[in-house]
Each structure stands twice: as structure tokens, then as C-alpha cells.
Amino acid sequence: MFYIKILLAIFIFVFQQSIFSQTVLPKKNDFVIIPPKESQSFMFTNMAGMYYYGETGSRNTSPFHGLSFLTTKIVEDYLIEAGGQVLKRSDAEVHLYKNKLIRHHNSIELIEETTISDSIPVLIIKLSSKQQIPISVFPLIAKSGGSQNYSKTWSPPENTLYISRRKQLVENNTQNNGKWIGISTFPAGNFSNEIIEEINYQNRSTKTKIFLPGKINFYLEGSGYIFFFIADSKKDILNYRKQILKDLNLKINKKEIPIEGIRKA
């Protein structure tokens, strides 16, 4: 039986020349500064099944960019207008935390803070400025069948936009009860040529991305590969991973792919 409706599609993106590949991941209250004219990929997730993936200094253009809940994309991106002008992300200095992103638009003394609530599926975009200028946020709604299940609330006193899922709870039935998902990621540059050919062949030959228990499931994002393993328990996840990767002879610099996260759907 297919488990598309129960898939918790949390993408763990491996940065290709990322600040996080060169430095220790910041603690909750620490951050990394990304200067204007530079850009880095980032992603925030929560335990409710929502994730937001984008670029710090440019528009989100990848198919995987934007705000999604499980397998449904809600928002492609959002634009900010201040004083009649659309702000350019490339002009902002970015403070990137593990759980939020803050852009400093110094030319108009405006601060943009973006985060995801960890308890419910809601993206929060908060704006603050020392200047008395009109501020607006324009979400670019995704062209998906499930986007109508989400609401957008603008709070003028707080200059805050809330993009939330109308139904706050994930449907709990026999299809998704008790399923676990393991996630592994690595950049393609660390794979052997044989493995890259094998993955590309599977990707071309699969008409629909169907995630099955006990099977290796993957997405390709630029030069990064993301693998999903679905089972009834953590132990089964680890066993599936070990056996499947062994069968495919997946090795990275003679090291096995680690599970970077195991979450309950």
C-alpha cells in the first residue's frame, strides 16, 4: 500500500559551499552573518510537518524552494514592499540562526524576521522599522491543489504575516499511524560515478515519486541527493538503511551514509 498521504517530506539540504560546511552549526541563540551581495541556502522545519526552504540573498527559484506542508507546497516565495519599493534581498545583511532568519535592510532601517512555529504549521514573517513608512508582505501562492487549505493573516499593529494550515492536525488513520521516516543527505560530488548513474537511472525510470516501506526513496536537488527510508520503528529504519545501501554499494569516501534525522510522521 502506498503511503503518499503520510509522507513527512522534510528535506535536509546539504549546502554545497555552505557556511555550515566550514563552521560549527550555531547554537540556538548563535548566528552566522551573511553580508550583502552573498547568498546561502537554508531550511527550517518543525515537528508539525512544515518546512521552509530558500535562499538568504536571492529569490527562491528551485522546485523545492518555498513553504510546504508534507507533500503540498503552499507558498513559492514572498515579497516585501516598503515605502512603495520592493526590497531586494541581495542588499540585506542576513543573520542566519538554526531556527530563524533575520534580514537587515539597513537603507530603510527595516528588520525582517522569518521563522516557523515548532508546535503548529505556521510561518511567521515579522517586520519592524524605525521609519514611519507603509509596509506590506505579498506571498506568492503555489499552484497546487492543496494551497486552498491554508490561510494568510496580516496583523497591521505587529507588521506580521502568518501563513498557517487551516487544519492544524495531521490526519491519523491506519495509513500513517506509527510510521517512521529516516532521512540521509549528501552532495553528489562525494558519490562514486557508478552510484550517480544508478540514482539517475532510477529517477528517470520512475514516473511518479512513490515512497514505499523498505525501499530507497530519493530526491535530487541541484548537486545534492536526499534519501528517505520508511518503516514501523527506528530499529527497522536502521536495518533497512544498512541493507539497502549495502545492496546498492552506496559509499561516500569509504564511509556509510549516516541517518541525519529520524522523525515520526
PDB file of C-alpha atoms in Angstrom:
ATOM      1  CA  MET A   1       0.000   0.000   0.000  1.00  0.00           C
ATOM      2  CA  PHE A   2       1.316   3.436  -0.876  1.00  0.00           C
ATOM      3  CA  TYR A   3       1.913   5.980   1.844  1.00  0.00           C
ATOM      4  CA  ILE A   4       1.833   9.239  -0.109  1.00  0.00           C
ATOM      5  CA  LYS A   5      -0.621  10.897   2.280  1.00  0.00           C
ATOM      6  CA  ILE A   6       1.550  10.031   5.276  1.00  0.00           C
ATOM      7  CA  LEU A   7       4.834  11.185   3.851  1.00  0.00           C
ATOM      8  CA  LEU A   8       6.575  13.737   6.034  1.00  0.00           C
ATOM      9  CA  ALA A   9       8.578  15.409   3.304  1.00  0.00           C
ATOM     10  CA  ILE A  10      11.272  17.132   5.314  1.00  0.00           C
ATOM     11  CA  PHE A  11      14.178  17.927   3.109  1.00  0.00           C
ATOM     12  CA  ILE A  12      17.588  18.107   4.745  1.00  0.00           C
ATOM     13  CA  PHE A  13      19.605  20.073   2.232  1.00  0.00           C
ATOM     14  CA  VAL A  14      23.411  19.744   2.271  1.00  0.00           C
ATOM     15  CA  PHE A  15      24.946  23.092   1.431  1.00  0.00           C
ATOM     16  CA  GLN A  16      27.410  22.892  -1.438  1.00  0.00           C
ATOM     17  CA  GLN A  17      29.858  25.539  -0.319  1.00  0.00           C
ATOM     18  CA  SER A  18      27.899  26.440   2.698  1.00  0.00           C
ATOM     19  CA  ILE A  19      28.942  28.333   5.746  1.00  0.00           C
ATOM     20  CA  PHE A  20      27.758  25.359   7.743  1.00  0.00           C
ATOM     21  CA  SER A  21      30.135  23.003   5.940  1.00  0.00           C
ATOM     22  CA  GLN A  22      33.024  25.152   7.087  1.00  0.00           C
ATOM     23  CA  THR A  23      31.910  26.129  10.572  1.00  0.00           C
ATOM     24  CA  VAL A  24      30.229  24.511  13.544  1.00  0.00           C
ATOM     25  CA  LEU A  25      26.457  24.709  13.397  1.00  0.00           C
ATOM     26  CA  PRO A  26      25.331  27.631  15.558  1.00  0.00           C
ATOM     27  CA  LYS A  27      23.574  27.002  18.825  1.00  0.00           C
ATOM     28  CA  LYS A  28      20.009  28.203  19.177  1.00  0.00           C
ATOM     29  CA  ASN A  29      20.977  31.763  20.112  1.00  0.00           C
ATOM     30  CA  ASP A  30      24.072  31.955  17.886  1.00  0.00           C
ATOM     31  CA  PHE A  31      24.024  33.046  14.270  1.00  0.00           C
ATOM     32  CA  VAL A  32      26.141  33.323  11.150  1.00  0.00           C
ATOM     33  CA  ILE A  33      26.398  36.659   9.321  1.00  0.00           C
ATOM     34  CA  ILE A  34      25.973  36.641   5.545  1.00  0.00           C
ATOM     35  CA  PRO A  35      26.945  40.015   4.038  1.00  0.00           C
ATOM     36  CA  PRO A  36      25.039  41.811   1.246  1.00  0.00           C
ATOM     37  CA  LYS A  37      25.518  40.504  -2.319  1.00  0.00           C
ATOM     38  CA  GLU A  38      26.097  36.968  -0.999  1.00  0.00           C
ATOM     39  CA  SER A  39      23.565  34.159  -0.669  1.00  0.00           C
ATOM     40  CA  GLN A  40      23.293  30.837   1.131  1.00  0.00           C
ATOM     41  CA  SER A  41      20.689  28.097   1.105  1.00  0.00           C
ATOM     42  CA  PHE A  42      18.780  27.452   4.309  1.00  0.00           C
ATOM     43  CA  MET A  43      15.872  25.380   5.582  1.00  0.00           C
ATOM     44  CA  PHE A  44      13.671  25.450   8.671  1.00  0.00           C
ATOM     45  CA  THR A  45      11.425  22.555   9.716  1.00  0.00           C
ATOM     46  CA  ASN A  46       9.103  21.819  12.612  1.00  0.00           C
ATOM     47  CA  MET A  47       7.619  18.769  14.289  1.00  0.00           C
ATOM     48  CA  ALA A  48       4.213  19.512  12.751  1.00  0.00           C
ATOM     49  CA  GLY A  49       5.340  18.648   9.205  1.00  0.00           C
ATOM     50  CA  MET A  50       6.036  22.107   7.767  1.00  0.00           C
ATOM     51  CA  TYR A  51       9.283  23.218   6.157  1.00  0.00           C
ATOM     52  CA  TYR A  52      10.528  26.416   4.552  1.00  0.00           C
ATOM     53  CA  TYR A  53      13.480  26.233   2.182  1.00  0.00           C
ATOM     54  CA  GLY A  54      15.059  29.167   0.363  1.00  0.00           C
ATOM     55  CA  GLU A  55      17.981  31.490  -0.319  1.00  0.00           C
ATOM     56  CA  THR A  56      19.147  34.243   2.007  1.00  0.00           C
ATOM     57  CA  GLY A  57      20.073  36.737  -0.708  1.00  0.00           C
ATOM     58  CA  SER A  58      18.030  35.879  -3.795  1.00  0.00           C
ATOM     59  CA  ARG A  59      14.595  34.834  -4.986  1.00  0.00           C
ATOM     60  CA  ASN A  60      13.518  31.233  -4.489  1.00  0.00           C
ATOM     61  CA  THR A  61      13.541  29.556  -7.893  1.00  0.00           C
ATOM     62  CA  SER A  62      14.111  25.837  -7.272  1.00  0.00           C
ATOM     63  CA  PRO A  63      11.123  23.434  -7.397  1.00  0.00           C
ATOM     64  CA  PHE A  64      11.907  22.572  -3.778  1.00  0.00           C
ATOM     65  CA  HIS A  65      12.073  26.185  -2.629  1.00  0.00           C
ATOM     66  CA  GLY A  66       9.213  27.755  -0.729  1.00  0.00           C
ATOM     67  CA  LEU A  67       6.889  26.799   2.117  1.00  0.00           C
ATOM     68  CA  SER A  68       5.460  23.279   2.183  1.00  0.00           C
ATOM     69  CA  PHE A  69       3.461  21.045   4.477  1.00  0.00           C
ATOM     70  CA  LEU A  70       4.152  17.336   3.988  1.00  0.00           C
ATOM     71  CA  THR A  71       3.970  16.876   0.195  1.00  0.00           C
ATOM     72  CA  THR A  72       1.964  20.034  -0.558  1.00  0.00           C
ATOM     73  CA  LYS A  73       3.645  23.318  -1.438  1.00  0.00           C
ATOM     74  CA  ILE A  74       1.799  26.356  -0.066  1.00  0.00           C
ATOM     75  CA  VAL A  75       3.879  29.386  -0.986  1.00  0.00           C
ATOM     76  CA  GLU A  76       6.513  29.759  -3.700  1.00  0.00           C
ATOM     77  CA  ASP A  77       8.020  32.863  -2.101  1.00  0.00           C
ATOM     78  CA  TYR A  78       7.053  36.239  -0.667  1.00  0.00           C
ATOM     79  CA  LEU A  79       7.875  39.852  -1.486  1.00  0.00           C
ATOM     80  CA  ILE A  80       8.171  42.815   0.881  1.00  0.00           C
ATOM     81  CA  GLU A  81       7.190  46.310  -0.153  1.00  0.00           C
ATOM     82  CA  ALA A  82       8.294  49.268   1.970  1.00  0.00           C
ATOM     83  CA  GLY A  83       7.639  52.878   1.059  1.00  0.00           C
ATOM     84  CA  GLY A  84       6.376  51.857  -2.371  1.00  0.00           C
ATOM     85  CA  GLN A  85       9.540  49.886  -3.244  1.00  0.00           C
ATOM     86  CA  VAL A  86      10.035  46.112  -3.381  1.00  0.00           C
ATOM     87  CA  LEU A  87      13.004  45.251  -1.184  1.00  0.00           C
ATOM     88  CA  LYS A  88      15.976  43.433  -2.712  1.00  0.00           C
ATOM     89  CA  ARG A  89      17.258  40.556  -0.627  1.00  0.00           C
ATOM     90  CA  SER A  90      20.705  40.934  -2.151  1.00  0.00           C
ATOM     91  CA  ASP A  91      21.062  44.332  -0.445  1.00  0.00           C
ATOM     92  CA  ALA A  92      20.355  42.978   3.035  1.00  0.00           C
ATOM     93  CA  GLU A  93      22.736  41.688   5.679  1.00  0.00           C
ATOM     94  CA  VAL A  94      21.480  38.343   6.955  1.00  0.00           C
ATOM     95  CA  HIS A  95      21.775  36.813  10.407  1.00  0.00           C
ATOM     96  CA  LEU A  96      21.065  33.097   9.998  1.00  0.00           C
ATOM     97  CA  TYR A  97      20.109  31.160  13.139  1.00  0.00           C
ATOM     98  CA  LYS A  98      19.222  27.494  13.455  1.00  0.00           C
ATOM     99  CA  ASN A  99      15.557  28.354  13.928  1.00  0.00           C
ATOM    100  CA  LYS A 100      15.084  31.718  12.198  1.00  0.00           C
ATOM    101  CA  LEU A 101      16.398  34.142   9.593  1.00  0.00           C
ATOM    102  CA  ILE A 102      16.791  37.893  10.113  1.00  0.00           C
ATOM    103  CA  ARG A 103      17.435  40.253   7.203  1.00  0.00           C
ATOM    104  CA  HIS A 104      18.689  43.762   7.999  1.00  0.00           C
ATOM    105  CA  HIS A 105      17.594  46.179   5.270  1.00  0.00           C
ATOM    106  CA  ASN A 106      19.828  48.970   6.523  1.00  0.00           C
ATOM    107  CA  SER A 107      18.969  51.518   3.814  1.00  0.00           C
ATOM    108  CA  ILE A 108      15.485  51.963   5.264  1.00  0.00           C
ATOM    109  CA  GLU A 109      16.244  50.675   8.787  1.00  0.00           C
ATOM    110  CA  LEU A 110      13.902  47.723   8.388  1.00  0.00           C
ATOM    111  CA  ILE A 111      14.318  44.302  10.008  1.00  0.00           C
ATOM    112  CA  GLU A 112      12.672  41.213   8.518  1.00  0.00           C
ATOM    113  CA  GLU A 113      12.412  38.133  10.744  1.00  0.00           C
ATOM    114  CA  THR A 114      11.212  34.780   9.391  1.00  0.00           C
ATOM    115  CA  THR A 115      10.613  31.675  11.475  1.00  0.00           C
ATOM    116  CA  ILE A 116       8.358  28.620  11.796  1.00  0.00           C
ATOM    117  CA  SER A 117       6.426  27.725  14.920  1.00  0.00           C
ATOM    118  CA  ASP A 118       7.574  24.363  16.263  1.00  0.00           C
ATOM    119  CA  SER A 119       4.165  23.385  17.640  1.00  0.00           C
ATOM    120  CA  ILE A 120       1.762  24.183  14.769  1.00  0.00           C
ATOM    121  CA  PRO A 121       2.205  24.534  10.983  1.00  0.00           C
ATOM    122  CA  VAL A 122       2.607  28.290  10.660  1.00  0.00           C
ATOM    123  CA  LEU A 123       5.235  30.503   9.017  1.00  0.00           C
ATOM    124  CA  ILE A 124       5.719  33.864  10.736  1.00  0.00           C
ATOM    125  CA  ILE A 125       7.151  36.888   8.891  1.00  0.00           C
ATOM    126  CA  LYS A 126       7.630  39.860  11.208  1.00  0.00           C
ATOM    127  CA  LEU A 127       8.739  43.324  10.059  1.00  0.00           C
ATOM    128  CA  SER A 128       9.925  46.279  12.116  1.00  0.00           C
ATOM    129  CA  SER A 129      11.232  49.678  11.018  1.00  0.00           C
ATOM    130  CA  LYS A 130      12.343  52.864  12.740  1.00  0.00           C
ATOM    131  CA  GLN A 131      10.947  54.838   9.823  1.00  0.00           C
ATOM    132  CA  GLN A 132       7.243  55.642   9.558  1.00  0.00           C
ATOM    133  CA  ILE A 133       6.674  54.080   6.137  1.00  0.00           C
ATOM    134  CA  PRO A 134       3.929  51.757   4.836  1.00  0.00           C
ATOM    135  CA  ILE A 135       4.992  48.090   4.842  1.00  0.00           C
ATOM    136  CA  SER A 136       3.338  45.136   3.098  1.00  0.00           C
ATOM    137  CA  VAL A 137       4.113  41.457   2.513  1.00  0.00           C
ATOM    138  CA  PHE A 138       2.915  39.685  -0.632  1.00  0.00           C
ATOM    139  CA  PRO A 139       3.005  35.851  -0.560  1.00  0.00           C
ATOM    140  CA  LEU A 140       3.261  34.155  -3.961  1.00  0.00           C
ATOM    141  CA  ILE A 141       0.817  31.281  -3.617  1.00  0.00           C
ATOM    142  CA  ALA A 142       1.862  27.935  -5.082  1.00  0.00           C
ATOM    143  CA  LYS A 143      -0.129  26.413  -7.928  1.00  0.00           C
ATOM    144  CA  SER A 144      -1.068  23.266  -6.041  1.00  0.00           C
ATOM    145  CA  GLY A 145      -4.379  21.643  -5.248  1.00  0.00           C
ATOM    146  CA  GLY A 146      -3.820  21.882  -1.508  1.00  0.00           C
ATOM    147  CA  SER A 147      -2.954  25.565  -1.286  1.00  0.00           C
ATOM    148  CA  GLN A 148      -6.594  26.460  -0.599  1.00  0.00           C
ATOM    149  CA  ASN A 149      -6.310  24.647   2.751  1.00  0.00           C
ATOM    150  CA  TYR A 150      -4.084  27.394   4.098  1.00  0.00           C
ATOM    151  CA  SER A 151      -4.837  30.853   5.441  1.00  0.00           C
ATOM    152  CA  LYS A 152      -2.864  34.100   5.370  1.00  0.00           C
ATOM    153  CA  THR A 153      -3.345  36.588   8.198  1.00  0.00           C
ATOM    154  CA  TRP A 154      -1.783  40.056   8.234  1.00  0.00           C
ATOM    155  CA  SER A 155      -1.587  41.820  11.598  1.00  0.00           C
ATOM    156  CA  PRO A 156      -1.094  45.583  10.954  1.00  0.00           C
ATOM    157  CA  PRO A 157      -0.224  46.530  14.561  1.00  0.00           C
ATOM    158  CA  GLU A 158       2.616  43.994  14.605  1.00  0.00           C
ATOM    159  CA  ASN A 159       3.518  44.222  10.901  1.00  0.00           C
ATOM    160  CA  THR A 160       3.405  40.427  10.941  1.00  0.00           C
ATOM    161  CA  LEU A 161       2.160  37.927   8.364  1.00  0.00           C
ATOM    162  CA  TYR A 162       1.016  34.474   9.493  1.00  0.00           C
ATOM    163  CA  ILE A 163       0.727  31.715   6.884  1.00  0.00           C
ATOM    164  CA  SER A 164      -0.882  28.701   8.534  1.00  0.00           C
ATOM    165  CA  ARG A 165      -2.598  25.436   7.796  1.00  0.00           C
ATOM    166  CA  ARG A 166      -6.322  25.652   8.431  1.00  0.00           C
ATOM    167  CA  LYS A 167      -6.490  22.095   9.685  1.00  0.00           C
ATOM    168  CA  GLN A 168      -3.887  22.058  12.442  1.00  0.00           C
ATOM    169  CA  LEU A 169      -3.721  18.296  12.984  1.00  0.00           C
ATOM    170  CA  VAL A 170      -2.369  15.665  10.614  1.00  0.00           C
ATOM    171  CA  GLU A 171      -4.988  13.041   9.771  1.00  0.00           C
ATOM    172  CA  ASN A 172      -4.286   9.976  11.911  1.00  0.00           C
ATOM    173  CA  ASN A 173      -5.521   6.752  10.330  1.00  0.00           C
ATOM    174  CA  THR A 174      -4.317   3.236   9.611  1.00  0.00           C
ATOM    175  CA  GLN A 175      -2.158   4.512   6.772  1.00  0.00           C
ATOM    176  CA  ASN A 176       0.060   6.822   8.808  1.00  0.00           C
ATOM    177  CA  ASN A 177      -0.245   5.525  12.362  1.00  0.00           C
ATOM    178  CA  GLY A 178       3.128   4.542  13.783  1.00  0.00           C
ATOM    179  CA  LYS A 179       5.227   5.087  10.674  1.00  0.00           C
ATOM    180  CA  TRP A 180       8.764   6.400  10.963  1.00  0.00           C
ATOM    181  CA  ILE A 181      10.874   8.151   8.355  1.00  0.00           C
ATOM    182  CA  GLY A 182      14.676   8.203   8.194  1.00  0.00           C
ATOM    183  CA  ILE A 183      16.483  10.877   6.196  1.00  0.00           C
ATOM    184  CA  SER A 184      20.007  10.928   4.769  1.00  0.00           C
ATOM    185  CA  THR A 185      21.638  13.541   2.552  1.00  0.00           C
ATOM    186  CA  PHE A 186      24.954  14.127   0.877  1.00  0.00           C
ATOM    187  CA  PRO A 187      26.245  16.280  -2.030  1.00  0.00           C
ATOM    188  CA  ALA A 188      26.635  14.446  -5.305  1.00  0.00           C
ATOM    189  CA  GLY A 189      30.331  15.271  -5.514  1.00  0.00           C
ATOM    190  CA  ASN A 190      31.076  12.694  -2.823  1.00  0.00           C
ATOM    191  CA  PHE A 191      29.390   9.826  -4.657  1.00  0.00           C
ATOM    192  CA  SER A 192      31.182   7.456  -6.994  1.00  0.00           C
ATOM    193  CA  ASN A 193      30.276   7.749 -10.682  1.00  0.00           C
ATOM    194  CA  GLU A 194      28.614   4.314 -10.586  1.00  0.00           C
ATOM    195  CA  ILE A 195      26.262   5.391  -7.814  1.00  0.00           C
ATOM    196  CA  ILE A 196      25.348   8.646  -9.551  1.00  0.00           C
ATOM    197  CA  GLU A 197      24.477   6.677 -12.701  1.00  0.00           C
ATOM    198  CA  GLU A 198      22.370   4.257 -10.665  1.00  0.00           C
ATOM    199  CA  ILE A 199      20.435   7.069  -8.989  1.00  0.00           C
ATOM    200  CA  ASN A 200      19.900   8.948 -12.250  1.00  0.00           C
ATOM    201  CA  TYR A 201      18.636   5.759 -13.897  1.00  0.00           C
ATOM    202  CA  GLN A 202      16.137   5.152 -11.094  1.00  0.00           C
ATOM    203  CA  ASN A 203      14.991   8.762 -11.225  1.00  0.00           C
ATOM    204  CA  ARG A 204      14.409   8.647 -14.998  1.00  0.00           C
ATOM    205  CA  SER A 205      12.601   5.311 -14.895  1.00  0.00           C
ATOM    206  CA  THR A 206      10.208   6.315 -12.094  1.00  0.00           C
ATOM    207  CA  LYS A 207       7.205   8.203 -13.457  1.00  0.00           C
ATOM    208  CA  THR A 208       5.845   9.115 -10.021  1.00  0.00           C
ATOM    209  CA  LYS A 209       7.717   9.617  -6.765  1.00  0.00           C
ATOM    210  CA  ILE A 210       6.145   6.935  -4.580  1.00  0.00           C
ATOM    211  CA  PHE A 211       7.618   6.271  -1.166  1.00  0.00           C
ATOM    212  CA  LEU A 212       7.396   2.660  -0.020  1.00  0.00           C
ATOM    213  CA  PRO A 213       8.467   0.963   3.248  1.00  0.00           C
ATOM    214  CA  GLY A 214      11.680  -0.940   2.843  1.00  0.00           C
ATOM    215  CA  LYS A 215      12.616   0.806  -0.398  1.00  0.00           C
ATOM    216  CA  ILE A 216      15.186   3.508  -1.035  1.00  0.00           C
ATOM    217  CA  ASN A 217      13.434   6.761  -1.929  1.00  0.00           C
ATOM    218  CA  PHE A 218      15.243   9.872  -3.036  1.00  0.00           C
ATOM    219  CA  TYR A 219      15.035  13.374  -4.419  1.00  0.00           C
ATOM    220  CA  LEU A 220      17.626  15.233  -6.435  1.00  0.00           C
ATOM    221  CA  GLU A 221      18.188  18.888  -5.581  1.00  0.00           C
ATOM    222  CA  GLY A 222      20.896  20.538  -7.651  1.00  0.00           C
ATOM    223  CA  SER A 223      24.021  18.606  -6.740  1.00  0.00           C
ATOM    224  CA  GLY A 224      22.508  17.230  -3.527  1.00  0.00           C
ATOM    225  CA  TYR A 225      20.765  13.886  -3.004  1.00  0.00           C
ATOM    226  CA  ILE A 226      18.159  13.269  -0.330  1.00  0.00           C
ATOM    227  CA  PHE A 227      17.172   9.731   0.711  1.00  0.00           C
ATOM    228  CA  PHE A 228      14.090   8.606   2.653  1.00  0.00           C
ATOM    229  CA  PHE A 229      13.609   5.302   4.470  1.00  0.00           C
ATOM    230  CA  ILE A 230      10.150   4.435   5.824  1.00  0.00           C
ATOM    231  CA  ALA A 231       9.409   1.711   8.384  1.00  0.00           C
ATOM    232  CA  ASP A 232       7.406   0.895  11.521  1.00  0.00           C
ATOM    233  CA  SER A 233      10.201   1.598  14.016  1.00  0.00           C
ATOM    234  CA  LYS A 234      13.602   3.242  14.429  1.00  0.00           C
ATOM    235  CA  LYS A 235      15.233  -0.171  14.507  1.00  0.00           C
ATOM    236  CA  ASP A 236      13.622  -1.117  11.211  1.00  0.00           C
ATOM    237  CA  ILE A 237      14.751   2.200   9.710  1.00  0.00           C
ATOM    238  CA  LEU A 238      18.370   1.481  10.588  1.00  0.00           C
ATOM    239  CA  ASN A 239      18.132  -2.100   9.337  1.00  0.00           C
ATOM    240  CA  TYR A 240      16.544  -1.037   6.039  1.00  0.00           C
ATOM    241  CA  ARG A 241      19.143   1.661   5.569  1.00  0.00           C
ATOM    242  CA  LYS A 242      22.049  -0.674   6.239  1.00  0.00           C
ATOM    243  CA  GLN A 243      20.783  -3.424   3.951  1.00  0.00           C
ATOM    244  CA  ILE A 244      19.601  -1.181   1.110  1.00  0.00           C
ATOM    245  CA  LEU A 245      22.756   0.888   0.985  1.00  0.00           C
ATOM    246  CA  LYS A 246      24.828  -2.259   1.179  1.00  0.00           C
ATOM    247  CA  ASP A 247      22.904  -3.765  -1.747  1.00  0.00           C
ATOM    248  CA  LEU A 248      23.465  -0.635  -3.819  1.00  0.00           C
ATOM    249  CA  ASN A 249      27.050  -0.400  -2.616  1.00  0.00           C
ATOM    250  CA  LEU A 250      26.452   3.218  -1.625  1.00  0.00           C
ATOM    251  CA  LYS A 251      29.620   4.503  -0.055  1.00  0.00           C
ATOM    252  CA  ILE A 252      30.913   8.017   0.389  1.00  0.00           C
ATOM    253  CA  ASN A 253      34.660   8.284   0.766  1.00  0.00           C
ATOM    254  CA  LYS A 254      34.502   4.731   2.139  1.00  0.00           C
ATOM    255  CA  LYS A 255      32.024   5.811   4.815  1.00  0.00           C
ATOM    256  CA  GLU A 256      28.410   4.752   5.157  1.00  0.00           C
ATOM    257  CA  ILE A 257      25.704   7.386   4.761  1.00  0.00           C
ATOM    258  CA  PRO A 258      24.540   8.462   8.229  1.00  0.00           C
ATOM    259  CA  ILE A 259      20.921   8.967   9.188  1.00  0.00           C
ATOM    260  CA  GLU A 260      20.683  12.708   9.807  1.00  0.00           C
ATOM    261  CA  GLY A 261      17.207  12.663  11.277  1.00  0.00           C
ATOM    262  CA  ILE A 262      14.504  10.222  12.289  1.00  0.00           C
ATOM    263  CA  ARG A 263      11.067  11.675  12.928  1.00  0.00           C
ATOM    264  CA  LYS A 264       7.641  10.214  13.496  1.00  0.00           C
ATOM    265  CA  ALA A 265       5.113  11.054  10.794  1.00  0.00           C
TER     266      ALA A 265
END
